[in-house]
Amino acid sequence: MDIFKLLRRPSNTSSDLRSALAAIDLKAAEEATEALEAERKRVLLDGSDKDLAAVEDRLAAAYRHTERLEAARDELERRIEAATVAETQQDRAAQYASAKAQADAAAKLLTTKYPAIAKDFTALLKTLAEAAIAVEEANKNLPEGAAPLMDPEFAVRGKLGEPEKTISQETVDVWCYSNAPDIRVLPPEKQAELNARFRGANQGSLPSGSSGGMTSVTRRRVVKRTYVPAQHTQRPESIARLEMPGLKVGDVPFWKAPTYSNPSVVIATLEQLATMTPAPAINPADVRTEYLDPSDAKQAEEDVAA
């Protein structure tokens, strides 16, 4: 790498500058200079004037080369610091520009999409509430043989209860505690152990613990049933519990969840929201009055004009 050619370029990346700095071998230059100094001392004693002049020319060149390398090192370190600062600022500027573009796009999407989403949501609430009221009334006067209608939101989002369900059933021989009042089956690892110890027998025993006693066990023929327990009906929280605030501070909420979300309350809340108006840009309760010296009133006039 031609370090001095690189330094003559008006601009370089911090990476190029660091590579150039790493290529500077001051130690080698200093060692070469020290070797020439030692040779000059030897020539002073047993060399000719011509030999001395030649060594001194080489030594002077070595001194210049070392000084140039030192100057290049100092300049590279200075430029690396400046380039790093500049690149950091460029990275930050790029990150800032990217974040601003992303934020602007998100703000535009919020402004254009959210009101439409909120209006669709309140229209859905109204449709669900009206349908729920109609279902309730119809269920009070069912036609002969007709099954009760289901609330539309529950029909989609809820889960009906189910009775206990048998998955499988089979007759098996298993080891049980002999003296238990009911069927108490030993765990699988004990079943394998007892089958090995009491092969072909229906009675056996197991150590009962640290006391050294034994527990009587019996091989019994039982019915093994795998089943799912009865499931209770699960009612989800109504979507009317969600909140849909206005787009901006002071705007009327698109939807404000009432304490109770039964269909009649939902309809009443929607009607109430439809009559509300946005808060004024300036709340009269926030207005204050003060008296200023004419010399201090110029800024206040500029504020009003703005």
Tab-separated table of C-alpha atoms in Angstrom:
chain	number	residue	atom	x	y	z
A	1	MET	CA	0.000	0.000	0.000
A	2	ASP	CA	1.335	3.457	-0.990
A	3	ILE	CA	0.605	5.320	2.242
A	4	PHE	CA	1.683	8.708	0.951
A	5	LYS	CA	-0.347	8.365	-2.249
A	6	LEU	CA	-3.390	7.589	-0.081
A	7	LEU	CA	-2.698	10.661	2.061
A	8	ARG	CA	-2.680	12.846	-1.042
A	9	ARG	CA	-6.278	11.819	-1.825
A	10	PRO	CA	-8.821	14.394	-0.620
A	11	SER	CA	-11.010	11.811	1.124
A	12	ASN	CA	-10.773	8.233	2.380
A	13	THR	CA	-12.941	5.937	4.449
A	14	SER	CA	-11.958	5.227	8.036
A	15	SER	CA	-11.387	1.598	6.994
A	16	ASP	CA	-8.859	2.620	4.294
A	17	LEU	CA	-7.118	4.932	6.758
A	18	ARG	CA	-6.871	2.204	9.405
A	19	SER	CA	-5.408	-0.189	6.835
A	20	ALA	CA	-2.793	2.419	5.944
A	21	LEU	CA	-1.973	3.004	9.601
A	22	ALA	CA	-1.540	-0.738	10.168
A	23	ALA	CA	0.896	-0.851	7.209
A	24	ILE	CA	3.297	1.650	8.836
A	25	ASP	CA	6.247	-0.250	10.312
A	26	LEU	CA	8.047	2.300	12.448
A	27	LYS	CA	9.909	-0.401	14.352
A	28	ALA	CA	11.553	-1.685	11.191
A	29	ALA	CA	12.457	1.870	10.133
A	30	GLU	CA	13.988	2.595	13.556
A	31	GLU	CA	15.939	-0.662	13.524
A	32	ALA	CA	17.292	0.172	10.044
A	33	THR	CA	18.340	3.606	11.292
A	34	GLU	CA	20.071	2.131	14.331
A	35	ALA	CA	21.977	-0.301	12.088
A	36	LEU	CA	23.193	2.573	9.885
A	37	GLU	CA	24.257	4.560	12.975
A	38	ALA	CA	26.335	1.562	14.086
A	39	GLU	CA	27.842	1.252	10.587
A	40	ARG	CA	28.723	4.986	10.580
A	41	LYS	CA	30.635	4.567	13.842
A	42	ARG	CA	32.589	1.680	12.339
A	43	VAL	CA	33.396	3.660	9.162
A	44	LEU	CA	34.552	6.605	11.272
A	45	LEU	CA	37.304	4.371	12.611
A	46	ASP	CA	38.427	2.374	9.609
A	47	GLY	CA	36.707	3.730	6.511
A	48	SER	CA	37.565	6.364	3.942
A	49	ASP	CA	35.916	9.768	3.578
A	50	LYS	CA	34.079	8.442	0.546
A	51	ASP	CA	32.731	5.480	2.530
A	52	LEU	CA	31.697	7.816	5.353
A	53	ALA	CA	29.887	10.173	2.980
A	54	ALA	CA	27.980	7.228	1.487
A	55	VAL	CA	26.926	5.925	4.908
A	56	GLU	CA	25.873	9.391	6.053
A	57	ASP	CA	23.752	9.843	2.904
A	58	ARG	CA	22.021	6.539	3.604
A	59	LEU	CA	21.602	7.473	7.297
A	60	ALA	CA	20.105	10.871	6.389
A	61	ALA	CA	17.662	9.134	4.052
A	62	ALA	CA	16.752	6.694	6.863
A	63	TYR	CA	16.147	9.590	9.267
A	64	ARG	CA	13.883	11.276	6.694
A	65	HIS	CA	12.011	8.046	6.048
A	66	THR	CA	11.397	7.510	9.785
A	67	GLU	CA	10.251	11.097	10.237
A	68	ARG	CA	7.907	10.787	7.263
A	69	LEU	CA	6.444	7.609	8.705
A	70	GLU	CA	5.942	9.317	12.076
A	71	ALA	CA	4.273	12.282	10.360
A	72	ALA	CA	2.114	9.913	8.305
A	73	ARG	CA	1.128	8.030	11.473
A	74	ASP	CA	0.085	11.232	13.251
A	75	GLU	CA	-1.848	12.454	10.210
A	76	LEU	CA	-3.580	9.111	9.737
A	77	GLU	CA	-4.647	9.027	13.381
A	78	ARG	CA	-6.065	12.543	13.022
A	79	ARG	CA	-7.895	11.663	9.815
A	80	ILE	CA	-9.223	8.397	11.244
A	81	GLU	CA	-10.784	10.282	14.130
A	82	ALA	CA	-12.325	12.846	11.777
A	83	ALA	CA	-13.549	10.182	9.329
A	84	THR	CA	-15.052	8.127	12.154
A	85	VAL	CA	-16.952	11.162	13.428
A	86	ALA	CA	-18.164	11.977	9.914
A	87	GLU	CA	-19.221	8.384	9.204
A	88	THR	CA	-21.001	8.177	12.546
A	89	GLN	CA	-22.936	11.314	11.661
A	90	GLN	CA	-23.745	9.878	8.228
A	91	ASP	CA	-24.988	6.652	9.819
A	92	ARG	CA	-27.095	8.623	12.270
A	93	ALA	CA	-28.461	10.807	9.490
A	94	ALA	CA	-29.357	7.725	7.441
A	95	GLN	CA	-31.003	6.089	10.470
A	96	TYR	CA	-32.881	9.319	11.208
A	97	ALA	CA	-34.088	9.651	7.603
A	98	SER	CA	-35.224	6.012	7.564
A	99	ALA	CA	-37.059	6.365	10.897
A	100	LYS	CA	-38.705	9.620	9.742
A	101	ALA	CA	-39.911	8.002	6.523
A	102	GLN	CA	-41.266	5.047	8.498
A	103	ALA	CA	-42.949	7.340	11.031
A	104	ASP	CA	-44.475	9.521	8.294
A	105	ALA	CA	-45.861	6.443	6.528
A	106	ALA	CA	-47.287	5.079	9.794
A	107	ALA	CA	-48.869	8.446	10.653
A	108	LYS	CA	-50.447	8.647	7.191
A	109	LEU	CA	-51.774	5.109	7.540
A	110	LEU	CA	-53.205	5.900	10.991
A	111	THR	CA	-54.878	9.046	9.675
A	112	THR	CA	-56.448	7.338	6.677
A	113	LYS	CA	-57.137	3.813	7.953
A	114	TYR	CA	-58.026	4.125	11.645
A	115	PRO	CA	-61.241	6.174	11.253
A	116	ALA	CA	-62.488	3.710	8.614
A	117	ILE	CA	-61.605	0.725	10.825
A	118	ALA	CA	-63.315	2.345	13.816
A	119	LYS	CA	-66.462	3.124	11.818
A	120	ASP	CA	-66.601	-0.439	10.519
A	121	PHE	CA	-66.198	-1.648	14.101
A	122	THR	CA	-69.085	0.456	15.439
A	123	ALA	CA	-71.252	-0.642	12.507
A	124	LEU	CA	-70.435	-4.248	13.432
A	125	LEU	CA	-71.357	-3.578	17.079
A	126	LYS	CA	-74.702	-2.133	15.981
A	127	THR	CA	-75.418	-5.122	13.715
A	128	LEU	CA	-74.517	-7.619	16.456
A	129	ALA	CA	-76.595	-5.793	19.086
A	130	GLU	CA	-79.647	-5.523	16.858
A	131	ALA	CA	-79.379	-9.192	15.923
A	132	ALA	CA	-78.982	-10.197	19.582
A	133	ILE	CA	-82.124	-8.259	20.509
A	134	ALA	CA	-84.026	-9.918	17.652
A	135	VAL	CA	-82.813	-13.361	18.781
A	136	GLU	CA	-83.872	-12.657	22.361
A	137	GLU	CA	-87.365	-11.640	21.268
A	138	ALA	CA	-87.714	-14.615	18.901
A	139	ASN	CA	-86.660	-17.042	21.623
A	140	LYS	CA	-89.477	-15.765	23.813
A	141	ASN	CA	-92.009	-16.903	21.194
A	142	LEU	CA	-90.488	-19.939	19.517
A	143	PRO	CA	-92.470	-21.714	16.801
A	144	GLU	CA	-93.511	-25.241	17.702
A	145	GLY	CA	-90.581	-27.623	17.394
A	146	ALA	CA	-88.013	-24.850	16.733
A	147	ALA	CA	-84.725	-24.847	18.638
A	148	PRO	CA	-83.743	-21.620	20.443
A	149	LEU	CA	-81.555	-19.312	18.383
A	150	MET	CA	-78.019	-18.608	19.547
A	151	ASP	CA	-76.606	-15.139	20.217
A	152	PRO	CA	-74.596	-14.309	17.029
A	153	GLU	CA	-71.411	-13.292	18.830
A	154	PHE	CA	-71.478	-16.388	21.034
A	155	ALA	CA	-72.188	-18.565	17.976
A	156	VAL	CA	-68.913	-17.408	16.431
A	157	ARG	CA	-66.674	-16.847	19.445
A	158	GLY	CA	-68.087	-18.961	22.273
A	159	LYS	CA	-67.744	-22.650	23.064
A	160	LEU	CA	-70.670	-24.840	24.069
A	161	GLY	CA	-70.303	-27.244	26.964
A	162	GLU	CA	-69.920	-30.942	26.182
A	163	PRO	CA	-70.740	-34.053	28.198
A	164	GLU	CA	-68.097	-36.462	29.348
A	165	LYS	CA	-66.734	-38.377	26.342
A	166	THR	CA	-65.210	-41.875	26.362
A	167	ILE	CA	-62.239	-42.226	24.002
A	168	SER	CA	-61.417	-45.893	24.558
A	169	GLN	CA	-62.311	-48.760	26.886
A	170	GLU	CA	-60.641	-52.159	27.426
A	171	THR	CA	-60.347	-54.928	30.045
A	172	VAL	CA	-56.838	-55.240	31.566
A	173	ASP	CA	-55.076	-57.055	34.408
A	174	VAL	CA	-53.212	-54.642	36.707
A	175	TRP	CA	-51.653	-54.670	40.157
A	176	CYS	CA	-53.594	-52.758	42.825
A	177	TYR	CA	-53.215	-52.149	46.556
A	178	SER	CA	-55.017	-55.032	48.280
A	179	ASN	CA	-56.422	-53.128	51.253
A	180	ALA	CA	-57.568	-49.973	49.461
A	181	PRO	CA	-61.320	-49.248	49.705
A	182	ASP	CA	-61.427	-48.535	45.969
A	183	ILE	CA	-59.369	-49.432	42.899
A	184	ARG	CA	-55.897	-47.949	43.458
A	185	VAL	CA	-53.625	-48.960	40.572
A	186	LEU	CA	-49.862	-48.931	41.079
A	187	PRO	CA	-47.742	-46.799	38.707
A	188	PRO	CA	-46.420	-48.339	35.442
A	189	GLU	CA	-42.866	-48.883	36.739
A	190	LYS	CA	-44.244	-50.904	39.675
A	191	GLN	CA	-46.469	-52.918	37.307
A	192	ALA	CA	-43.407	-54.071	35.368
A	193	GLU	CA	-41.516	-54.914	38.562
A	194	LEU	CA	-44.413	-56.959	40.024
A	195	ASN	CA	-45.054	-58.783	36.757
A	196	ALA	CA	-41.432	-59.910	36.771
A	197	ARG	CA	-41.376	-60.912	40.453
A	198	PHE	CA	-44.780	-62.617	40.662
A	199	ARG	CA	-45.153	-64.088	37.191
A	200	GLY	CA	-48.387	-66.085	36.937
A	201	ALA	CA	-49.513	-65.145	40.485
A	202	ASN	CA	-52.316	-62.802	41.565
A	203	GLN	CA	-50.903	-61.899	44.983
A	204	GLY	CA	-47.681	-60.128	45.851
A	205	SER	CA	-46.054	-57.592	48.131
A	206	LEU	CA	-43.907	-54.475	48.058
A	207	PRO	CA	-41.675	-52.858	50.692
A	208	SER	CA	-43.796	-50.275	52.512
A	209	GLY	CA	-40.940	-47.864	53.249
A	210	SER	CA	-38.048	-47.341	55.661
A	211	SER	CA	-39.784	-49.290	58.446
A	212	GLY	CA	-39.033	-52.577	56.701
A	213	GLY	CA	-42.685	-53.650	56.466
A	214	MET	CA	-44.447	-55.002	53.380
A	215	THR	CA	-47.569	-53.864	51.550
A	216	SER	CA	-49.913	-56.444	50.053
A	217	VAL	CA	-50.825	-56.053	46.366
A	218	THR	CA	-53.307	-57.938	44.167
A	219	ARG	CA	-53.523	-58.462	40.424
A	220	ARG	CA	-57.073	-57.462	39.428
A	221	ARG	CA	-59.044	-57.555	36.206
A	222	VAL	CA	-60.486	-54.080	35.672
A	223	VAL	CA	-61.908	-51.923	32.909
A	224	LYS	CA	-59.461	-49.243	31.731
A	225	ARG	CA	-61.354	-46.244	30.326
A	226	THR	CA	-59.770	-43.212	28.706
A	227	TYR	CA	-62.082	-40.178	28.562
A	228	VAL	CA	-62.411	-36.414	28.309
A	229	PRO	CA	-64.188	-34.858	31.318
A	230	ALA	CA	-67.355	-32.835	30.820
A	231	GLN	CA	-66.652	-29.338	29.507
A	232	HIS	CA	-68.494	-26.247	30.729
A	233	THR	CA	-69.848	-23.635	28.327
A	234	GLN	CA	-67.262	-20.872	27.844
A	235	ARG	CA	-68.438	-17.363	27.073
A	236	PRO	CA	-65.813	-14.941	25.715
A	237	GLU	CA	-65.655	-11.337	26.807
A	238	SER	CA	-67.717	-9.286	24.363
A	239	ILE	CA	-65.880	-7.274	21.716
A	240	ALA	CA	-68.005	-4.352	22.951
A	241	ARG	CA	-65.495	-4.188	25.830
A	242	LEU	CA	-62.883	-2.848	23.408
A	243	GLU	CA	-62.195	0.897	23.236
A	244	MET	CA	-61.982	2.929	20.000
A	245	PRO	CA	-60.902	6.463	20.954
A	246	GLY	CA	-61.175	9.413	18.584
A	247	LEU	CA	-58.292	10.018	16.202
A	248	LYS	CA	-57.073	13.157	17.975
A	249	VAL	CA	-57.255	14.633	21.448
A	250	GLY	CA	-60.684	16.207	21.876
A	251	ASP	CA	-62.341	14.126	19.136
A	252	VAL	CA	-65.506	12.196	19.969
A	253	PRO	CA	-64.694	8.531	20.667
A	254	PHE	CA	-65.715	6.171	17.901
A	255	TRP	CA	-66.648	3.722	20.643
A	256	LYS	CA	-66.480	3.928	24.429
A	257	ALA	CA	-67.086	0.616	26.176
A	258	PRO	CA	-70.012	0.819	28.654
A	259	THR	CA	-69.963	-0.826	32.056
A	260	TYR	CA	-72.447	-3.413	30.822
A	261	SER	CA	-72.249	-4.689	27.264
A	262	ASN	CA	-75.742	-6.108	26.799
A	263	PRO	CA	-77.301	-5.311	23.379
A	264	SER	CA	-79.649	-2.553	24.604
A	265	VAL	CA	-76.794	-0.699	26.340
A	266	VAL	CA	-74.641	-1.011	23.186
A	267	ILE	CA	-77.396	0.572	21.074
A	268	ALA	CA	-77.938	3.355	23.633
A	269	THR	CA	-74.209	4.085	23.817
A	270	LEU	CA	-73.926	4.298	20.022
A	271	GLU	CA	-76.843	6.747	19.936
A	272	GLN	CA	-75.266	8.862	22.666
A	273	LEU	CA	-71.902	9.003	20.869
A	274	ALA	CA	-73.653	10.073	17.656
A	275	THR	CA	-74.956	13.233	19.379
A	276	MET	CA	-71.581	14.309	20.793
A	277	THR	CA	-69.397	16.994	19.188
A	278	PRO	CA	-65.592	17.405	19.277
A	279	ALA	CA	-64.088	19.572	21.995
A	280	PRO	CA	-63.353	23.169	20.848
A	281	ALA	CA	-59.794	23.984	19.790
A	282	ILE	CA	-59.613	26.376	22.751
A	283	ASN	CA	-61.429	25.450	25.932
A	284	PRO	CA	-63.054	28.583	27.403
A	285	ALA	CA	-62.120	27.330	30.865
A	286	ASP	CA	-58.436	27.579	29.870
A	287	VAL	CA	-58.610	31.247	28.801
A	288	ARG	CA	-56.851	33.743	31.101
A	289	THR	CA	-56.626	37.552	31.102
A	290	GLU	CA	-53.531	39.624	31.901
A	291	TYR	CA	-52.457	43.267	31.518
A	292	LEU	CA	-49.111	44.145	29.917
A	293	ASP	CA	-46.993	47.221	29.524
A	294	PRO	CA	-47.110	48.316	25.850
A	295	SER	CA	-43.392	47.652	25.497
A	296	ASP	CA	-43.963	44.001	26.498
A	297	ALA	CA	-47.006	43.450	24.296
A	298	LYS	CA	-45.165	43.126	20.970
A	299	GLN	CA	-44.501	39.411	21.409
A	300	ALA	CA	-48.126	38.810	22.357
A	301	GLU	CA	-49.226	40.523	19.126
A	302	GLU	CA	-46.863	38.308	17.120
A	303	ASP	CA	-48.299	35.224	18.827
A	304	VAL	CA	-51.850	36.287	17.877
A	305	ALA	CA	-50.778	36.949	14.259
A	306	ALA	CA	-49.138	33.541	14.058
